[in-house]
XYZ file of C-alpha atoms in Angstrom:
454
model
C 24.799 128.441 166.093
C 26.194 125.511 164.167
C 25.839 127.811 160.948
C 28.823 130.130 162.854
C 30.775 127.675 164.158
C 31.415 126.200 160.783
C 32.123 129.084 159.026
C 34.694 130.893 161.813
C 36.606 127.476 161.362
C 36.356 127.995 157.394
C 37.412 131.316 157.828
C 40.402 130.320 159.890
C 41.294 127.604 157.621
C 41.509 129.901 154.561
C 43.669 132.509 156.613
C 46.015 130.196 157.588
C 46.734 129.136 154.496
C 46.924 132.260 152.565
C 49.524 132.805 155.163
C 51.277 129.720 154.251
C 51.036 130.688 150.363
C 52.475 134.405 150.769
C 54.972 132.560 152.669
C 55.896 130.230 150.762
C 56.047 132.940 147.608
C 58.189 135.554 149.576
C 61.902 135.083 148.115
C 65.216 134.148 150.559
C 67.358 136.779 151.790
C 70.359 136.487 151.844
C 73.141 138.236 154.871
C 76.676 138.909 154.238
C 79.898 138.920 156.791
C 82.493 141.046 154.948
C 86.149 142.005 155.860
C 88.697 144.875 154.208
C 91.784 143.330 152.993
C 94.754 143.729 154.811
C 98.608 144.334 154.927
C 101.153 142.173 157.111
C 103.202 139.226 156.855
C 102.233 135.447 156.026
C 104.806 132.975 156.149
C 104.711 129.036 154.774
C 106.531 127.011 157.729
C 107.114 123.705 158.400
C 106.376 122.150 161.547
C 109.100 120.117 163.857
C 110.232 119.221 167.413
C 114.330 119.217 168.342
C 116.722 119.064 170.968
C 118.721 121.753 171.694
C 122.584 120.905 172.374
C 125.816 123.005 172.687
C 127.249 123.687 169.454
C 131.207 122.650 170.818
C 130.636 119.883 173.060
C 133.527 117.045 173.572
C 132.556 113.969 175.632
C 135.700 113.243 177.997
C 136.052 109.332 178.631
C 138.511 106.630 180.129
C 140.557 104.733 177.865
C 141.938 102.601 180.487
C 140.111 100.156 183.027
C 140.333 100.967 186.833
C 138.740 102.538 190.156
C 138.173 106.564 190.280
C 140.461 107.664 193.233
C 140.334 111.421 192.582
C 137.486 113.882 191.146
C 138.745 117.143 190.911
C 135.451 119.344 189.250
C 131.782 119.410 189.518
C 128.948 120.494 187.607
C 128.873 124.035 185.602
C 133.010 124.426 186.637
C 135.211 126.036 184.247
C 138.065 124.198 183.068
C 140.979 124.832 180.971
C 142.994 122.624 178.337
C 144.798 120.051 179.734
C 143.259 120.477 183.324
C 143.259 117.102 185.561
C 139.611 116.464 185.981
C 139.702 112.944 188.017
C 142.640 110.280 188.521
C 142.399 106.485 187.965
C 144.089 104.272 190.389
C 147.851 104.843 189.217
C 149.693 101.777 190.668
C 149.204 99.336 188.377
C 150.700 101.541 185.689
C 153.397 102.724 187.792
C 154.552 99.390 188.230
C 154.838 98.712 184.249
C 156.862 102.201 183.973
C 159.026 101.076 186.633
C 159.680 97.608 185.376
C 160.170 98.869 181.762
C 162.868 101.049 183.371
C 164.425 98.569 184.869
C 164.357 96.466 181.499
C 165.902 99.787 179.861
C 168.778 100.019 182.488
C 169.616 95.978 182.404
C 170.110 96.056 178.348
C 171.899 99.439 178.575
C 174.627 98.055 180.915
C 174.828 94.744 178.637
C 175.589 97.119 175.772
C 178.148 98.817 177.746
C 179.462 95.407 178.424
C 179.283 94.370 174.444
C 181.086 96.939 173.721
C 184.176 96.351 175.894
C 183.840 92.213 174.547
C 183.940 94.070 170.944
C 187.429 96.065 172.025
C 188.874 92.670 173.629
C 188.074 90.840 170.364
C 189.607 93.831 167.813
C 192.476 93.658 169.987
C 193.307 89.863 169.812
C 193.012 89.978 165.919
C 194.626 92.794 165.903
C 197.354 91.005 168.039
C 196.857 87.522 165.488
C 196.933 89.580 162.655
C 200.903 90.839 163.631
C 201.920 86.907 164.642
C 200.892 85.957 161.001
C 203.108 88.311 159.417
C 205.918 87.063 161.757
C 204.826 83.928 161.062
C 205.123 84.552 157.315
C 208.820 85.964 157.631
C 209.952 83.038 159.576
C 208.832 80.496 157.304
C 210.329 82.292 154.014
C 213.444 81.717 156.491
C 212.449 78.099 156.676
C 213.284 78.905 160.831
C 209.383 77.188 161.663
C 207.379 74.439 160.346
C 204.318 74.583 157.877
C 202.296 73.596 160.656
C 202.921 76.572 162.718
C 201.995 78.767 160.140
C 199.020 77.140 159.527
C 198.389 77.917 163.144
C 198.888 81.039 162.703
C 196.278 81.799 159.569
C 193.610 79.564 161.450
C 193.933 81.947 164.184
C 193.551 85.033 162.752
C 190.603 84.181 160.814
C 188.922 82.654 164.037
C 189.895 86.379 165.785
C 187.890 87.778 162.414
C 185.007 85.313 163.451
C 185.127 86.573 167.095
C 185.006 90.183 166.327
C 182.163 89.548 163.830
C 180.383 87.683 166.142
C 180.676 90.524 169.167
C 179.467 93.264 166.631
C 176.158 91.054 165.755
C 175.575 90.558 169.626
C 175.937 94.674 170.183
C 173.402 94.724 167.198
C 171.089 92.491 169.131
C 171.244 94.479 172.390
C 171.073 97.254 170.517
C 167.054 95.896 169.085
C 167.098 95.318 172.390
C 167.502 98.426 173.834
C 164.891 99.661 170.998
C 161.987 97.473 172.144
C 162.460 97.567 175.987
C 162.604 101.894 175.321
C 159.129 101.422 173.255
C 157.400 99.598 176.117
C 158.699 102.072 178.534
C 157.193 104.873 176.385
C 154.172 102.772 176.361
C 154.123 102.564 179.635
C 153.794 105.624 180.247
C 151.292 106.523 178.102
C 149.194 104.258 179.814
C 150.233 105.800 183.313
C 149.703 109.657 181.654
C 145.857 107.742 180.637
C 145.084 107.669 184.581
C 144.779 111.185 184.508
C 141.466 112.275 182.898
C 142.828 116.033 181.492
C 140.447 118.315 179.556
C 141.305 118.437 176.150
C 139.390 122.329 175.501
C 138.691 125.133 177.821
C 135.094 125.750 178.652
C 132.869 124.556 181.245
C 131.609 121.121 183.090
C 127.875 120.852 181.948
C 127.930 116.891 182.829
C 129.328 114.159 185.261
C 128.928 110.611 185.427
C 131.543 109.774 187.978
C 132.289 109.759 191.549
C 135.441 108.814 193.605
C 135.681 105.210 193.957
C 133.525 104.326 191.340
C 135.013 101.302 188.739
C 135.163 102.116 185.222
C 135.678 99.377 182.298
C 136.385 100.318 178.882
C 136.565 96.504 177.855
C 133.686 97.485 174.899
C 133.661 101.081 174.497
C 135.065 104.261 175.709
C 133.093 104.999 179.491
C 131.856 108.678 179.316
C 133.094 110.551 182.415
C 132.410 114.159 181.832
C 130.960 116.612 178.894
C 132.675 120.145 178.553
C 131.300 122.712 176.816
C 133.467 125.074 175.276
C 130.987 127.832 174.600
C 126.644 128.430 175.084
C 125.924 131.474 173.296
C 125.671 129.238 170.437
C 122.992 126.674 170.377
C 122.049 124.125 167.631
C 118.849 122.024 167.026
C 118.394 118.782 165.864
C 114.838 118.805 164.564
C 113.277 115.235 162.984
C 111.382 116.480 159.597
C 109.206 114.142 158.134
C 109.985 112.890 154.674
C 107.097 114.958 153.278
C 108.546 118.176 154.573
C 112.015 117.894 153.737
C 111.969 118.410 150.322
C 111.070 122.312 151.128
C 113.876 122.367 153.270
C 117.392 124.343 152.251
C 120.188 125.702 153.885
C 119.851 129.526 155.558
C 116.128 129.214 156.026
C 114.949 131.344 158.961
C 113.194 129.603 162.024
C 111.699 130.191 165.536
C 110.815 128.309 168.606
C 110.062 128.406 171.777
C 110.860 125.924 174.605
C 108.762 124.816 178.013
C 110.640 126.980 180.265
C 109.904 130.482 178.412
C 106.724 129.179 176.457
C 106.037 132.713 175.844
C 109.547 134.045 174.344
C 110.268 133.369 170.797
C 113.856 132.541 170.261
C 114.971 132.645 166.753
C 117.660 130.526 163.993
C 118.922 129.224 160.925
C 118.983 125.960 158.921
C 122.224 125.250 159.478
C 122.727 121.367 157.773
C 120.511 118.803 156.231
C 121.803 115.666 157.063
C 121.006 113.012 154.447
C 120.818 110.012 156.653
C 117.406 108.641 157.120
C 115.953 107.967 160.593
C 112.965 105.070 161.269
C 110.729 104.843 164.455
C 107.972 103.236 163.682
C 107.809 102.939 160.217
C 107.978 106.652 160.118
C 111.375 108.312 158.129
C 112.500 111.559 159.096
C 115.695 113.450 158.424
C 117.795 115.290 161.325
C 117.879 119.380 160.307
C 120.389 120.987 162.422
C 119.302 124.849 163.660
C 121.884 126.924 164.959
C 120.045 129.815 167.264
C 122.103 132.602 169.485
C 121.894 132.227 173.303
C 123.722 135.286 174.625
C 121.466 135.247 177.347
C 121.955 131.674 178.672
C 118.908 130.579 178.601
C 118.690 128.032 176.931
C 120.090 125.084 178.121
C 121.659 121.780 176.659
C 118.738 119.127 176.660
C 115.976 121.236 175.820
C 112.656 120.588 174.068
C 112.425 122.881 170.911
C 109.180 123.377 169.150
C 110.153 124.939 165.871
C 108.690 126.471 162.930
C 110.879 126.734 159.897
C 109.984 128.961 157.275
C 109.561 128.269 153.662
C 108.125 131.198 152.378
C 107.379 134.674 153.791
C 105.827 137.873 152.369
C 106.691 140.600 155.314
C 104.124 143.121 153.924
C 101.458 140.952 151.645
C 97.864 142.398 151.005
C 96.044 139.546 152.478
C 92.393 138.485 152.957
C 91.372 135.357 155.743
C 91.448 131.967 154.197
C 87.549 131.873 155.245
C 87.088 134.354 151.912
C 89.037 131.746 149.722
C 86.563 128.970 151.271
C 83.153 131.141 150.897
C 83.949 131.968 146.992
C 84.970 128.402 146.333
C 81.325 127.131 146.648
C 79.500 130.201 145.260
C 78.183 128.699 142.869
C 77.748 131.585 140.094
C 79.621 130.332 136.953
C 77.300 132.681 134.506
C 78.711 135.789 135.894
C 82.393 134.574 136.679
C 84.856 136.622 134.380
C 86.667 134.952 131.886
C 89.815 133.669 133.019
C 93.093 135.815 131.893
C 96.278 134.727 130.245
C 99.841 134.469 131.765
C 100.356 137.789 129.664
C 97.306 139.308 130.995
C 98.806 138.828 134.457
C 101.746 140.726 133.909
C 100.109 143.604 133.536
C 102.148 144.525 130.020
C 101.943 148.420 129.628
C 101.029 149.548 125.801
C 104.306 150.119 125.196
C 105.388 146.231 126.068
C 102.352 144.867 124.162
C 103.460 147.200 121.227
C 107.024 145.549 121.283
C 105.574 141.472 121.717
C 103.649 142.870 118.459
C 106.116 143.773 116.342
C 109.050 140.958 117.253
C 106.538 138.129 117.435
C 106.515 137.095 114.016
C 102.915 135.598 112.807
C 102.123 132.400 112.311
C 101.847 131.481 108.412
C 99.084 128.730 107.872
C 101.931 126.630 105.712
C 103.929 126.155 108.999
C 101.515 123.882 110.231
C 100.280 122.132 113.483
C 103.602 120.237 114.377
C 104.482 120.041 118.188
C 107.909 121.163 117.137
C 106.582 124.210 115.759
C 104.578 125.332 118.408
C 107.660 124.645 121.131
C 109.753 126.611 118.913
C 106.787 129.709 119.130
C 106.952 129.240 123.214
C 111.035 129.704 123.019
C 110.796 132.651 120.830
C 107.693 134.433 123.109
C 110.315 133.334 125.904
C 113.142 135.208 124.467
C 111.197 138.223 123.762
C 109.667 138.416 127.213
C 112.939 138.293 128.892
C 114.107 141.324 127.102
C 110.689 143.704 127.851
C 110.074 142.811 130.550
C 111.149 144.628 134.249
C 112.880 143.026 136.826
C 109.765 142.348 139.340
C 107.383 141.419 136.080
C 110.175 138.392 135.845
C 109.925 137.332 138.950
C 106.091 137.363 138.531
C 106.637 135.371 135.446
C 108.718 132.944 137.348
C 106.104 132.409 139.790
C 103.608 131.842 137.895
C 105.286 129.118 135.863
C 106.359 127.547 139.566
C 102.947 127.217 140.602
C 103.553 129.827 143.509
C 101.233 132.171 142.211
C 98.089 130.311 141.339
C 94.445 131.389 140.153
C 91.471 131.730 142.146
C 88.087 134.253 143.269
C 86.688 136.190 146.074
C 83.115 137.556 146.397
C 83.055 141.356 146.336
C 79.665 142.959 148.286
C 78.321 144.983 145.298
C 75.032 147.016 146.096
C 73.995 143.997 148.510
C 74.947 141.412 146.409
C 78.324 138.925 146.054
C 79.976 139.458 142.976
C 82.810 136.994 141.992
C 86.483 138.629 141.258
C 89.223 136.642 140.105
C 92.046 136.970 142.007
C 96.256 135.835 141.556
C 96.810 133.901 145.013
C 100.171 133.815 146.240
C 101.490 132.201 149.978
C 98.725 130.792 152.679
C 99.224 130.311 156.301
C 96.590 128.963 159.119
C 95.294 132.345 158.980
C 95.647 134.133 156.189
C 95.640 134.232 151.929
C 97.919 136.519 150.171
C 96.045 138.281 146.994
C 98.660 139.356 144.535
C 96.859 141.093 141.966
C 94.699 142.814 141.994
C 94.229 145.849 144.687
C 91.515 145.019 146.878
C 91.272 148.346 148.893
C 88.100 149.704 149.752
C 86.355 146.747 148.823
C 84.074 144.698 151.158
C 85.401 140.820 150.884
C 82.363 138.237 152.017
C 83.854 135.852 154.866
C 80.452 134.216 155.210
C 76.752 134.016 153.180
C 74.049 133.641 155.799
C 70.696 132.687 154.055
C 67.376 133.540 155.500
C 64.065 132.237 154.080
């Protein structure tokens, strides 16, 4: 009995690990998730949150001190230039216009009186001036004394003095006059200032103020009401980081979407960059300013944008997921990866373009050397001749390429059950999606993900 016991347990011992050797012997398998390429758009955008504001938007202030007797208009009222929108306490003001009137009046009737004391005084030396000449006669005639014509002469010239004297004071009154009419005006400016007009037509879309309230505009200008002249055009400020704004230019498309239609995508347009930097925290940004249409109304002056501006956009790219780009990028396979092709082979040069590089790109002769200058003047000359052969769209390729838009990579192709590397020209990425510019993927299986089973 002991015989059988020991050799079922030898027996199970040598199954058990034959089992484990075939095991360990049978090769991993290997399970591929594949995808077809695809057409639609991928865009490059740039991230940002902005406050949406009326694009014509005047705040209306107080440029006088006093108490807020009258408000004539509420919220979301349309005005129209020059409208009274509320009245500051007047009297004060009225007071000044009335005494610089009165000032005005008083030197107006001294000027009237001047004037008749400048009259009085032409007349006397007019009057002196006809007693000299008697004077004069009579003393050729020896008939009065020296004295008495001396008289005379001292008269006239003190009638000269007189009338001189009455002009300057009419001058004087005349300043006068000047300055007391300059107050007055003045004056009422500062009365005109209690009335708060509007200075565009549109529409109340804020009010600080009520009837009785004090204002002060000791420091700065107290903000009463904003007017909006029109809503149907919006405009952004966004904050982009310092890291972002560098991709940033003028007529760049954008979309957003704000809390009360989270759903609805409105859309705009870089509109200014400005070049002042902001700091909040040790963070710099620069303000972008988006105009966007609102013929709706629905957006609203306040708002919370949450925008994506975009860079880059291919509307009808052939595009795999980014999860292909990831799964070839550690496939580790470098024996069968194909060499890696020139700028020229990426062109895709017909004979006929290959046949004219031939013949107008001279050889290099041995006796030119290995100079640096030699070899930048070979890159001009290839330049030159490339801009002649080639079309239109294979120099914008070129361009790209050069840029670093278009940039070299591989994707694993399912072959008979097995991932094959192809090397790929990658253009734009998003979240989602990598755009394959050359070459045509269709009908072929791209691997998203290598599942291996052992």
């Amino acid at each position: 009995m002991k015989k059988v016991v020991i050799a079922l347990i030898a027996l199970i011992i040598s199954v058990a690990i034959w089992g484990a050797l075939a095991t360990s012997q049978t090769p991993p398998t290997s399970t591929f998730k594949t995808e077809s390429m695809s057409i639609g758009e991928i865009s490059n955008t740039v991230s940002a949150t902005g406050t949406l504001a009326a694009v014509d938007d005047v705040v209306v202030g107080a440029q006088l001190s006093g108490q807020i007797t009258e408000v004539y208009v509420d919220f979301n009222d349309s005005v129209s230039e020059n409208q009274l929108l509320a009245q500051l306490d007047p009297r004060t003001f009225a007071a000044q216009v009335a005494q610089a009137q009165a000032n005005v009046d008083k030197t107006t009737a001294d000027i009237a009186l001047q004037q008749l004391t400048v009259r009085q005084a032409i007349v006397d030396l007019e009057q002196a001036q006809r007693d000299l000449v008697r004077a004069q006669e009579l003393a050729k005639q020896r008939s009065i004394s020296a004295d008495e014509l001396d008289d005379a002469e001292t008269l006239v010239t003190t009638q000269q003095i007189n009338v001189e004297r009455s002009n300057t004071q009419l001058q004087v009154l005349a300043a006068t006059l000047a300055s007391n009419q300059a107050s007055l005006a003045q004056a009422q400016i500062q009365l005109d200032r209690t009335e708060i007009r509007a200075p565009i037509t549109g529409f109340v879309i804020d009010r600080t103020i009520e009837p009785g309230q004090t204002v002060a505009s000791s420091y700065n200008t107290p903000e009463l009401f904003t007017l909006a002249k029109d809503l149907t055009q919006m405009e952004i400020e966004a904050y982009i980081d310092e890291s972002d704004i560098g991709q940033i230019s003028l007529g760049q498309r954008a979309q957003f979407n704000v809390d009360a239609y989270p759903e609805r995508q409105f859309r705009g347009k870089v509109d200014q960059i400005q070049k002042a930097p902001q700091t909040s925290s040790g963070v710099i940004s620069y303000t972008v300013v988006i105009n966007a249409n609102n013929q709706q109304n629905l957006l609203l002056p306040g708002m919370t944008a949450n925008l994506e501006i975009s860079i880059d956009a291919v509307p009808k790219a052939q595009r795999i997921s980014n999860a292909a780009i990831r799964v070839a990028s550690r496939f580790n396979n470098n024996d069968e990866q194909p060499k890696q092709r020139g700028m020229l082979g990426q062109l895709n040069l017909t004979e006929a373009q290959r046949q004219l590089l031939r013949d107008k790109m001279p050889k290099r002769d041995a006796s030119m050397g290995p100079g640096r200058g030699v070899a930048e003047q070979q890159k001009q000359r290839m330049d030159k001749i490339l801009n002649e052969i080639l079309t239109p769209e294979q120099l914008a390729l070129r361009d790209q390429l050069q840029s670093g838009k278009i940039k070299r990579g591989q994707v694993l192709i399912l072959r008979d059950g097995e991932a094959e590397p192809l090397q790929v020209d990658i253009g734009l990425s998003d979240d989602q999606y990598t755009q394959i510019i050359s070459p045509d993927l269709t009908g072929l299986e791209v691997i998203t993900q290598i599942k291996v089973q052992r």
